[in-house]
CSV table of C-alpha atoms and ligand atoms in Angstrom, one decimal:
chain,number,residue,atom,x,y,z
F,1,GLY,CA,9.6,15.1,44.1
F,2,ALA,CA,7.5,17.9,45.4
F,3,LYS,CA,10.6,19.9,45.7
F,4,GLY,CA,11.3,20.0,42.4
F,5,MET,CA,10.6,22.9,39.8
F,6,LEU,CA,8.3,21.2,37.5
F,7,LEU,CA,9.4,23.2,34.9
F,8,PHE,CA,8.5,20.2,32.3
F,9,ASN,CA,5.3,19.8,33.6
F,10,VAL,CA,4.0,21.0,30.3
F,11,LEU,CA,5.0,18.3,28.2
F,12,SER,CA,2.5,15.8,27.4
F,13,ALA,CA,2.9,12.2,27.4
F,14,TYR,CA,4.0,10.4,23.9
F,15,ALA,CA,2.0,7.9,22.8
F,16,GLY,CA,4.8,6.1,21.8
F,17,ASP,CA,5.1,4.1,18.1
F,18,PRO,CA,2.4,1.5,18.2
F,19,ILE,CA,4.8,-1.2,16.5
F,20,LEU,CA,7.4,-0.7,18.9
F,21,SER,CA,4.8,-1.0,21.9
F,22,MET,CA,3.9,-4.1,19.9
F,23,GLN,CA,7.3,-5.5,20.2
F,24,LEU,CA,7.2,-5.3,24.1
F,25,ALA,CA,3.9,-7.1,24.2
F,26,TYR,CA,5.7,-9.9,22.0
F,27,ARG,CA,8.5,-10.2,24.3
F,28,ASP,CA,6.4,-10.6,27.2
F,29,ASP,CA,3.9,-13.2,25.4
F,30,ALA,CA,5.2,-16.9,27.3
F,31,ARG,CA,3.4,-18.9,24.5
F,32,PRO,CA,6.2,-21.0,22.8
F,33,GLU,CA,4.3,-21.0,19.3
F,34,LYS,CA,4.2,-16.9,19.1
F,35,THR,CA,4.9,-15.6,15.9
F,36,ASN,CA,5.9,-12.0,15.3
F,37,LEU,CA,5.1,-10.3,11.7
F,38,SER,CA,4.4,-7.0,13.0
F,39,ILE,CA,7.9,-5.3,12.7
F,40,GLY,CA,9.7,-4.6,9.1
F,41,LEU,CA,12.6,-6.8,9.8
F,42,TYR,CA,14.4,-9.6,7.6
F,43,TYR,CA,14.6,-12.8,9.8
F,44,ASP,CA,16.4,-16.0,8.5
F,45,ASP,CA,14.5,-19.4,8.2
F,46,GLN,CA,15.6,-19.8,12.1
F,47,GLY,CA,13.6,-17.0,13.1
F,48,ARG,CA,17.1,-14.9,13.6
F,49,ILE,CA,17.9,-11.4,12.4
F,50,PRO,CA,20.9,-12.7,10.0
F,51,ARG,CA,24.0,-11.7,10.3
F,52,LEU,CA,25.7,-11.8,6.8
F,53,SER,CA,28.8,-13.5,6.1
F,54,SER,CA,30.1,-10.7,3.7
F,55,VAL,CA,29.4,-8.2,6.8
F,56,GLN,CA,31.3,-10.3,9.5
F,57,GLN,CA,34.4,-10.7,7.5
F,58,ALA,CA,34.4,-7.0,6.7
F,59,ARG,CA,34.0,-6.5,10.5
F,60,GLU,CA,36.9,-8.8,11.1
F,61,ARG,CA,39.2,-6.5,8.5
F,62,VAL,CA,37.9,-3.3,10.1
F,63,LEU,CA,38.4,-4.3,13.8
F,64,ARG,CA,42.2,-5.4,12.4
F,65,SER,CA,42.5,-1.4,12.3
F,66,THR,CA,44.1,0.2,14.9
F,67,ASP,CA,43.5,3.9,13.7
F,68,PRO,CA,41.8,6.3,16.2
F,69,SER,CA,38.3,7.1,15.8
F,70,MET,CA,38.1,10.4,14.1
F,71,TYR,CA,35.2,12.6,13.1
F,72,LEU,CA,34.1,11.8,9.9
F,73,PRO,CA,33.3,14.9,7.4
F,74,MET,CA,29.7,16.4,7.3
F,75,SER,CA,29.2,14.3,4.2
F,76,GLY,CA,30.3,11.1,5.9
F,77,ASN,CA,33.0,8.5,4.5
F,78,PRO,CA,34.0,9.1,1.0
F,79,ALA,CA,34.4,5.5,0.0
F,80,TYR,CA,31.0,4.8,1.4
F,81,CYS,CA,29.4,7.3,-0.7
F,82,LYS,CA,30.8,6.2,-3.9
F,83,ALA,CA,30.0,3.0,-3.8
F,84,THR,CA,26.5,3.7,-2.7
F,85,GLN,CA,26.4,5.9,-5.8
F,86,ALA,CA,27.1,2.7,-8.0
F,87,LEU,CA,24.7,0.8,-6.5
F,88,VAL,CA,22.0,3.2,-6.4
F,89,PHE,CA,22.2,4.8,-9.8
F,90,GLY,CA,24.2,1.7,-11.7
F,91,ALA,CA,27.9,1.6,-11.8
F,92,ASP,CA,28.1,3.4,-15.5
F,93,ALA,CA,25.3,5.7,-14.7
F,94,PRO,CA,26.5,9.2,-17.1
F,95,ALA,CA,25.1,11.3,-14.3
F,96,LEU,CA,28.0,10.1,-11.8
F,97,HIS,CA,30.7,10.8,-14.4
F,98,GLU,CA,29.2,14.3,-15.2
F,99,GLY,CA,29.5,15.2,-11.6
F,100,ARG,CA,25.8,16.0,-11.1
F,101,VAL,CA,25.1,13.8,-8.6
F,102,ALA,CA,25.7,15.0,-4.8
F,103,THR,CA,25.7,12.0,-2.2
F,104,ILE,CA,26.2,12.1,1.7
F,105,GLN,CA,26.5,9.2,4.1
F,106,THR,CA,23.5,9.9,6.4
F,107,VAL,CA,22.1,8.2,9.8
F,108,GLY,CA,20.2,5.4,8.2
F,109,GLY,CA,17.8,6.1,5.5
F,110,SER,CA,15.3,7.7,8.2
F,111,GLY,CA,18.2,10.5,8.5
F,112,ALA,CA,18.2,10.9,4.7
F,113,LEU,CA,14.4,11.9,4.9
F,114,LYS,CA,14.9,14.3,7.4
F,115,VAL,CA,17.7,16.0,6.1
F,116,GLY,CA,16.5,15.8,2.5
F,117,ALA,CA,13.2,17.6,3.9
F,118,ASP,CA,15.0,20.5,5.7
F,119,VAL,CA,17.2,21.2,2.3
F,120,LEU,CA,14.0,21.3,0.5
F,121,ARG,CA,11.7,23.3,3.3
F,122,LYS,CA,14.5,25.9,3.1
F,123,PHE,CA,14.7,26.3,-0.8
F,124,PHE,CA,11.1,25.7,-1.4
F,125,PRO,CA,9.0,27.0,1.4
F,126,GLY,CA,5.9,27.3,-0.2
F,127,ALA,CA,5.9,24.2,-1.6
F,128,GLN,CA,3.7,21.3,0.0
F,129,ALA,CA,4.6,17.2,0.3
F,130,ARG,CA,2.6,14.5,-0.7
F,131,ILE,CA,3.4,10.7,0.4
F,132,SER,CA,1.1,7.8,-1.0
F,133,ASP,CA,-2.1,6.9,0.9
F,134,PRO,CA,-0.8,4.8,2.7
F,135,SER,CA,2.8,5.1,3.4
F,136,TRP,CA,5.2,4.5,6.4
F,137,ASP,CA,4.2,6.4,9.3
F,138,ASN,CA,7.5,7.9,9.7
F,139,HIS,CA,7.3,9.6,6.2
F,140,ARG,CA,4.6,11.9,7.8
F,141,ALA,CA,6.5,12.5,10.8
F,142,ILE,CA,9.5,13.4,9.2
F,143,LEU,CA,8.0,15.5,6.7
F,144,GLU,CA,5.9,17.3,9.0
F,145,GLY,CA,9.1,17.9,11.5
F,146,ALA,CA,10.6,19.4,8.6
F,147,GLY,CA,7.7,21.7,8.6
F,148,PHE,CA,5.9,20.4,5.7
F,149,VAL,CA,2.3,20.3,5.2
F,150,VAL,CA,1.7,16.5,4.1
F,151,GLU,CA,-1.1,15.5,2.3
F,152,THR,CA,-1.6,12.1,0.5
F,153,TYR,CA,-2.0,10.6,-3.1
F,154,PRO,CA,-4.0,7.9,-4.1
F,155,TYR,CA,-2.2,4.6,-4.3
F,156,PHE,CA,-4.2,1.8,-3.1
F,157,ASN,CA,-7.5,0.3,-3.5
F,158,ARG,CA,-9.0,-1.4,-0.4
F,159,ASP,CA,-11.4,-3.1,-2.3
F,160,THR,CA,-9.3,-4.9,-5.3
F,161,GLN,CA,-6.3,-4.8,-2.5
F,162,ARG,CA,-3.9,-3.5,-5.6
F,163,LEU,CA,-2.6,-0.8,-6.9
F,164,ASP,CA,-5.0,2.2,-8.0
F,165,PHE,CA,-2.7,3.2,-10.7
F,166,ASP,CA,-5.3,5.3,-12.5
F,167,ARG,CA,-6.4,7.4,-9.5
F,168,MET,CA,-2.7,7.8,-8.8
F,169,LEU,CA,-1.7,9.3,-11.8
F,170,ALA,CA,-5.1,11.6,-11.7
F,171,GLY,CA,-3.5,12.7,-8.5
F,172,LEU,CA,-0.1,13.2,-9.4
F,173,LYS,CA,-1.4,15.4,-12.5
F,174,ALA,CA,-3.3,17.5,-10.3
F,175,LEU,CA,-0.6,18.4,-8.1
F,176,PRO,CA,0.9,22.4,-7.9
F,177,GLN,CA,4.5,22.5,-9.7
F,178,GLU,CA,7.3,21.9,-7.3
F,179,THR,CA,5.2,19.9,-4.7
F,180,VAL,CA,7.3,17.6,-3.0
F,181,VAL,CA,6.2,13.9,-3.9
F,182,LEU,CA,7.6,11.0,-2.0
F,183,PHE,CA,8.0,7.8,-3.9
F,184,HIS,CA,8.9,4.1,-3.2
F,185,PRO,CA,11.2,2.9,-5.8
F,186,SER,CA,10.2,-0.8,-5.0
F,187,CYS,CA,8.8,-3.1,-2.1
F,188,HIS,CA,6.2,-0.6,-1.3
F,189,ASN,CA,6.0,-0.4,2.8
F,190,PRO,CA,3.2,-1.1,4.0
F,191,THR,CA,1.5,-2.6,0.8
F,192,GLY,CA,3.9,-4.3,-1.2
F,193,ALA,CA,2.2,-3.3,-4.2
F,194,ASP,CA,4.6,-1.7,-6.6
F,195,LEU,CA,4.3,0.0,-10.0
F,196,SER,CA,5.8,-2.0,-13.4
F,197,GLN,CA,8.2,-0.1,-15.4
F,198,ALA,CA,5.7,0.8,-18.0
F,199,GLN,CA,3.5,2.6,-14.9
F,200,TRP,CA,6.7,4.3,-13.7
F,201,ASP,CA,7.4,5.6,-17.1
F,202,GLN,CA,4.5,7.4,-16.8
F,203,VAL,CA,4.9,8.9,-13.4
F,204,VAL,CA,8.2,10.1,-14.2
F,205,ASP,CA,6.6,11.9,-17.3
F,206,ILE,CA,4.3,13.8,-15.0
F,207,VAL,CA,7.2,14.3,-12.7
F,208,VAL,CA,9.0,16.2,-15.5
F,209,SER,CA,6.3,18.2,-17.1
F,210,ARG,CA,4.8,19.1,-14.2
F,211,ARG,CA,8.1,20.0,-12.4
F,212,LEU,CA,7.4,18.0,-9.5
F,213,ILE,CA,10.0,17.5,-6.5
F,214,ALA,CA,10.4,13.4,-6.6
F,215,PHE,CA,12.0,12.2,-3.4
F,216,LEU,CA,12.7,8.7,-3.5
F,217,ASP,CA,12.8,6.4,-0.7
F,218,MET,CA,14.7,3.2,-1.3
F,219,ALA,CA,14.8,1.2,1.9
F,220,TYR,CA,14.7,-2.2,0.4
F,221,GLN,CA,16.9,-2.3,-2.8
F,222,GLY,CA,17.5,-6.0,-3.8
F,223,PHE,CA,14.6,-7.3,-2.0
F,224,GLY,CA,11.9,-7.0,-4.9
F,225,ASP,CA,13.4,-8.3,-8.2
F,226,GLY,CA,17.2,-7.4,-7.9
F,227,LEU,CA,19.3,-4.5,-7.2
F,228,ASP,CA,19.0,-3.0,-10.6
F,229,ASP,CA,15.2,-3.6,-11.2
F,230,ASP,CA,14.4,-2.4,-7.8
F,231,ALA,CA,16.0,0.9,-8.9
F,232,TYR,CA,14.4,1.4,-12.3
F,233,LEU,CA,12.6,4.5,-11.0
F,234,VAL,CA,16.1,6.1,-10.1
F,235,ARG,CA,17.4,5.1,-13.7
F,236,ALA,CA,14.2,6.3,-15.6
F,237,LEU,CA,14.4,10.1,-14.0
F,238,VAL,CA,18.0,10.2,-14.4
F,239,CYS,CA,17.2,9.3,-18.2
F,240,ALA,CA,14.3,12.0,-18.1
F,241,ASN,CA,16.8,14.6,-16.9
F,242,ALA,CA,14.6,15.2,-13.7
F,243,SER,CA,16.1,16.7,-10.7
F,244,PHE,CA,15.3,14.7,-7.3
F,245,LEU,CA,16.2,13.0,-4.3
F,246,VAL,CA,17.4,9.7,-3.4
F,247,ALA,CA,17.2,8.3,0.3
F,248,ASN,CA,18.9,4.7,0.4
F,249,SER,CA,19.0,2.5,3.5
F,250,TYR,CA,21.5,-0.5,4.1
F,251,SER,CA,19.5,-1.4,7.4
F,252,LYS,CA,18.0,-4.5,6.0
F,253,THR,CA,19.9,-5.4,3.0
F,254,PHE,CA,23.0,-5.4,5.0
F,255,SER,CA,21.1,-6.6,8.0
F,256,LEU,CA,22.8,-3.5,9.9
F,257,TYR,CA,20.0,-1.8,11.6
F,258,GLY,CA,21.9,-0.6,14.8
F,259,GLU,CA,24.6,0.8,12.8
F,260,ARG,CA,22.4,3.4,11.2
F,261,CYS,CA,23.7,3.5,7.6
F,262,GLY,CA,22.0,5.4,5.0
F,263,SER,CA,22.4,7.9,2.0
F,264,LEU,CA,21.1,10.8,0.7
F,265,SER,CA,21.7,12.0,-2.9
F,266,MET,CA,20.4,15.0,-4.8
F,267,VAL,CA,20.7,14.8,-8.8
F,268,CYS,CA,21.3,18.3,-10.3
F,269,ALA,CA,21.3,19.3,-13.9
F,270,ASN,CA,24.9,20.3,-13.8
F,271,ALA,CA,28.2,19.7,-11.6
F,272,ASP,CA,27.8,23.2,-10.3
F,273,GLU,CA,24.2,23.0,-9.2
F,274,ALA,CA,25.6,19.8,-7.6
F,275,GLY,CA,28.2,21.2,-5.6
F,276,ARG,CA,25.7,24.0,-4.0
F,277,ALA,CA,23.2,20.6,-3.5
F,278,LEU,CA,26.3,19.0,-1.5
F,279,GLY,CA,26.9,22.2,0.7
F,280,GLN,CA,23.5,22.5,1.5
F,281,MET,CA,23.1,18.8,2.7
F,282,GLN,CA,26.1,19.4,4.5
F,283,GLN,CA,24.5,22.6,6.1
F,284,ALA,CA,21.7,20.6,7.3
F,285,VAL,CA,23.7,17.6,8.7
F,286,ARG,CA,25.7,20.2,10.5
F,287,ARG,CA,22.8,21.8,12.4
F,288,ASN,CA,21.3,18.4,13.2
F,289,TYR,CA,23.8,16.2,14.3
F,290,SER,CA,27.5,17.6,12.7
F,291,SER,CA,28.5,14.1,11.1
F,292,PRO,CA,27.7,10.6,10.8
F,293,PRO,CA,28.9,7.6,12.7
F,294,ALA,CA,31.8,6.0,11.0
F,295,PHE,CA,31.9,2.1,12.1
F,296,GLY,CA,28.7,0.8,10.2
F,297,ALA,CA,29.8,2.9,7.0
F,298,SER,CA,33.1,1.2,7.4
F,299,LEU,CA,31.6,-2.4,7.0
F,300,VAL,CA,29.6,-1.3,4.1
F,301,GLU,CA,32.3,0.1,2.5
F,302,THR,CA,34.7,-2.6,3.0
F,303,VAL,CA,32.0,-5.2,1.3
F,304,LEU,CA,31.2,-3.0,-1.5
F,305,ASN,CA,34.7,-2.2,-2.5
F,306,ASP,CA,36.1,-5.3,-2.4
F,307,ALA,CA,35.1,-7.6,-5.4
F,308,GLU,CA,35.1,-11.0,-3.5
F,309,LEU,CA,32.9,-9.5,-0.4
F,310,ALA,CA,30.5,-7.5,-2.8
F,311,ALA,CA,29.7,-10.8,-4.7
F,312,LEU,CA,29.4,-12.7,-1.3
F,313,TRP,CA,26.9,-9.7,-0.3
F,314,ARG,CA,25.2,-10.0,-3.4
F,315,SER,CA,24.4,-13.7,-3.4
F,316,GLU,CA,23.3,-13.4,0.4
F,317,LEU,CA,21.1,-10.5,-0.6
F,318,ALA,CA,19.7,-12.7,-3.2
F,319,GLU,CA,19.2,-15.7,-1.0
F,320,MET,CA,17.2,-13.2,1.4
F,321,ARG,CA,15.1,-12.4,-1.2
F,322,THR,CA,14.2,-15.6,-2.7
F,323,ARG,CA,13.7,-16.7,1.0
F,324,ILE,CA,10.8,-13.8,1.1
F,325,GLN,CA,9.2,-15.1,-2.0
F,326,THR,CA,9.2,-18.5,-1.0
F,327,MET,CA,7.5,-17.5,2.0
F,328,ARG,CA,5.0,-15.5,0.1
F,329,SER,CA,4.2,-18.3,-1.8
F,330,ARG,CA,4.2,-20.9,1.2
F,331,LEU,CA,1.4,-18.6,2.9
F,332,TYR,CA,-0.5,-18.1,-0.1
F,333,GLU,CA,-1.1,-21.8,-0.9
F,334,GLY,CA,-1.6,-22.3,2.9
F,335,LEU,CA,-4.5,-19.6,2.6
F,336,CYS,CA,-5.7,-21.1,-0.5
F,337,ALA,CA,-5.8,-24.5,1.1
F,338,GLN,CA,-7.9,-23.4,4.0
F,339,GLN,CA,-10.1,-21.1,2.3
F,340,PRO,CA,-10.9,-22.4,-1.1
F,341,GLY,CA,-13.7,-19.6,-1.9
F,342,VAL,CA,-11.4,-16.6,-1.1
F,343,ASP,CA,-9.0,-14.7,-3.7
F,344,TRP,CA,-5.7,-14.5,-2.2
F,345,ALA,CA,-4.0,-13.9,-5.9
F,346,PHE,CA,-3.1,-10.1,-4.7
F,347,LEU,CA,-1.0,-11.5,-1.9
F,348,MET,CA,1.4,-13.2,-4.8
F,349,ALA,CA,0.8,-9.6,-6.7
F,350,GLN,CA,3.1,-7.7,-4.1
F,351,LYS,CA,6.6,-7.7,-3.8
F,352,GLY,CA,9.4,-7.0,-0.8
F,353,MET,CA,8.9,-7.7,3.0
F,354,PHE,CA,5.2,-7.2,3.3
F,355,GLY,CA,2.2,-8.4,2.5
F,356,TYR,CA,-1.0,-6.0,3.0
F,357,ALA,CA,-4.4,-7.9,3.7
F,358,PRO,CA,-6.6,-5.0,5.3
F,359,VAL,CA,-9.2,-7.9,5.6
F,360,LEU,CA,-6.8,-8.8,8.3
F,361,ALA,CA,-6.6,-5.7,10.5
F,362,GLN,CA,-10.1,-5.9,12.3
F,363,HIS,CA,-9.0,-9.2,13.5
F,364,MET,CA,-5.4,-8.4,15.0
F,365,MET,CA,-6.7,-9.0,18.4
F,366,ARG,CA,-7.9,-12.2,18.2
F,367,LEU,CA,-4.8,-13.2,15.9
F,368,ARG,CA,-3.0,-12.1,19.1
F,369,ASN,CA,-5.1,-13.3,22.0
F,370,GLU,CA,-5.8,-16.9,20.2
F,371,HIS,CA,-2.9,-17.8,17.7
F,372,ALA,CA,-0.1,-15.8,19.3
F,373,VAL,CA,0.2,-14.3,15.8
F,374,TYR,CA,1.1,-10.5,16.0
F,375,ILE,CA,0.3,-8.2,12.9
F,376,ILE,CA,0.3,-4.6,13.3
F,377,GLU,CA,-3.3,-2.5,13.1
F,378,SER,CA,-3.2,-2.0,9.4
F,379,GLY,CA,-3.2,-5.7,8.3
F,380,ARG,CA,0.5,-5.3,7.0
F,381,ILE,CA,2.4,-8.7,7.6
F,382,CYS,CA,5.8,-9.1,7.5
F,383,VAL,CA,6.5,-11.9,5.5
F,384,ALA,CA,10.2,-12.0,6.2
F,385,GLY,CA,9.0,-13.3,9.5
F,386,LEU,CA,7.6,-16.2,8.0
F,387,ASN,CA,9.4,-19.4,8.4
F,388,ASP,CA,9.2,-23.5,7.6
F,389,ALA,CA,8.2,-24.0,11.1
F,390,ASN,CA,5.2,-21.0,11.5
F,391,VAL,CA,3.9,-20.4,8.0
F,392,ASP,CA,1.6,-23.3,8.0
F,393,ARG,CA,0.1,-22.2,11.7
F,394,VAL,CA,-0.1,-18.2,10.5
F,395,ALA,CA,-2.3,-19.6,7.3
F,396,TYR,CA,-4.3,-21.7,9.9
F,397,ALA,CA,-5.0,-18.8,12.0
F,398,PHE,CA,-5.7,-16.2,9.1
F,399,ALA,CA,-8.3,-18.6,8.0
F,400,ALA,CA,-9.6,-19.4,11.6
F,401,VAL,CA,-10.2,-15.7,12.6
F,402,LEU,CA,-11.8,-14.8,8.7
F,403,LYS,CA,-14.3,-17.8,9.1
T,501,PLP,N1,12.0,4.0,4.8
T,501,PLP,C1,11.0,2.9,4.7
T,501,PLP,C2,9.9,2.6,3.9
T,501,PLP,C3,11.5,2.1,5.5
T,501,PLP,O1,10.5,1.1,5.8
T,501,PLP,C4,12.2,2.5,6.6
T,501,PLP,C5,12.8,1.4,7.7
T,501,PLP,O2,11.7,0.9,8.3
T,501,PLP,C6,12.9,3.2,6.7
T,501,PLP,C7,12.7,4.2,5.4
T,501,PLP,C8,14.0,3.6,7.3
T,501,PLP,O3,15.1,3.3,7.2
T,501,PLP,P1,16.5,3.4,8.3
T,501,PLP,O4,16.2,2.1,9.4
T,501,PLP,O5,17.7,2.9,7.6
T,501,PLP,O6,16.3,4.6,9.2
């Protein structure tokens, strides 16, 4: 009270994260038909966060162990890192055998972005960072938090509601050497607008010839076209002998949000460079949080390193991917039926968890107030929040506010 030091009176209020604030409004909404398409979570067809059977079986095994809880090394669980490398780079990637990929376990994909940004900032102090326009909001926050000046490169055309590839290429070509450029290899957040493999090839040419520092953020590997297809950019950059970074996240693909499972890899020119890259990532970890948590990584590692559980997980992942694709089609068909004159084809061209319909942005409050449908300000829709029970009503609500 009044007797306190008021030392922290200088602190300004934190506006909070708009998406997380919306969760609270949704939670307190008493309407039974309420539908949450705002946050980027995968829900099953019952509207629940799934418990994957592969992960459940791994959990039973891990819980049987009576080992004490020891610190992991700064770089995390070695078996987890090795299995993650196989998934991200492909099991027989020559770069792995050549020992020129350094990989650490991180606190989710977000932790990987932070550690990678810290390492880059230390050794490229003159570099700026570029993210796509638009991008996941936390990309800017994390890169700026690491000290970078962050600008955008052209990505999405709001008139066609599609990727603006020519402007993207021109933007990348104009960047100074050693600019840090953040890419979404697949399932772009928020737009769902992805590059084709041929388009990525052109980006790779520019990255290599212009000596750009590509930083890949792969938070949805397997939610687009499949585990290998979604990692095309990773594989293409390796083939082109690029030096680059990859962040990966298991939050969505293992439905393990709270366990904070991710990784950061630095692909180097040779094993000697990779050894130093590992050391620098370890140092960045040490000075941020010392070492990563053990439990979630042991679950992921148990699944990926057991042939049977790994096969089960791949089928569960395929099921999630297929469900998202089905719901995207159902929404599209519903919209076409409600609004025969409107071209929603762009929705079908998008991939991954999100649909992006900036046209809906201005109707966000009406969707919420009149139809109990929650979307975020940008017009991003989480397609994975749709199910048999709500998809027709959502299509109706969208059509109603757009009339
Ligand atoms: N990158 C993108 C594009 C994301 O959408 C997300 C999560 O929403 C992340 C990274 C962060 O993943 P994690 O929850 O594992 O930190």
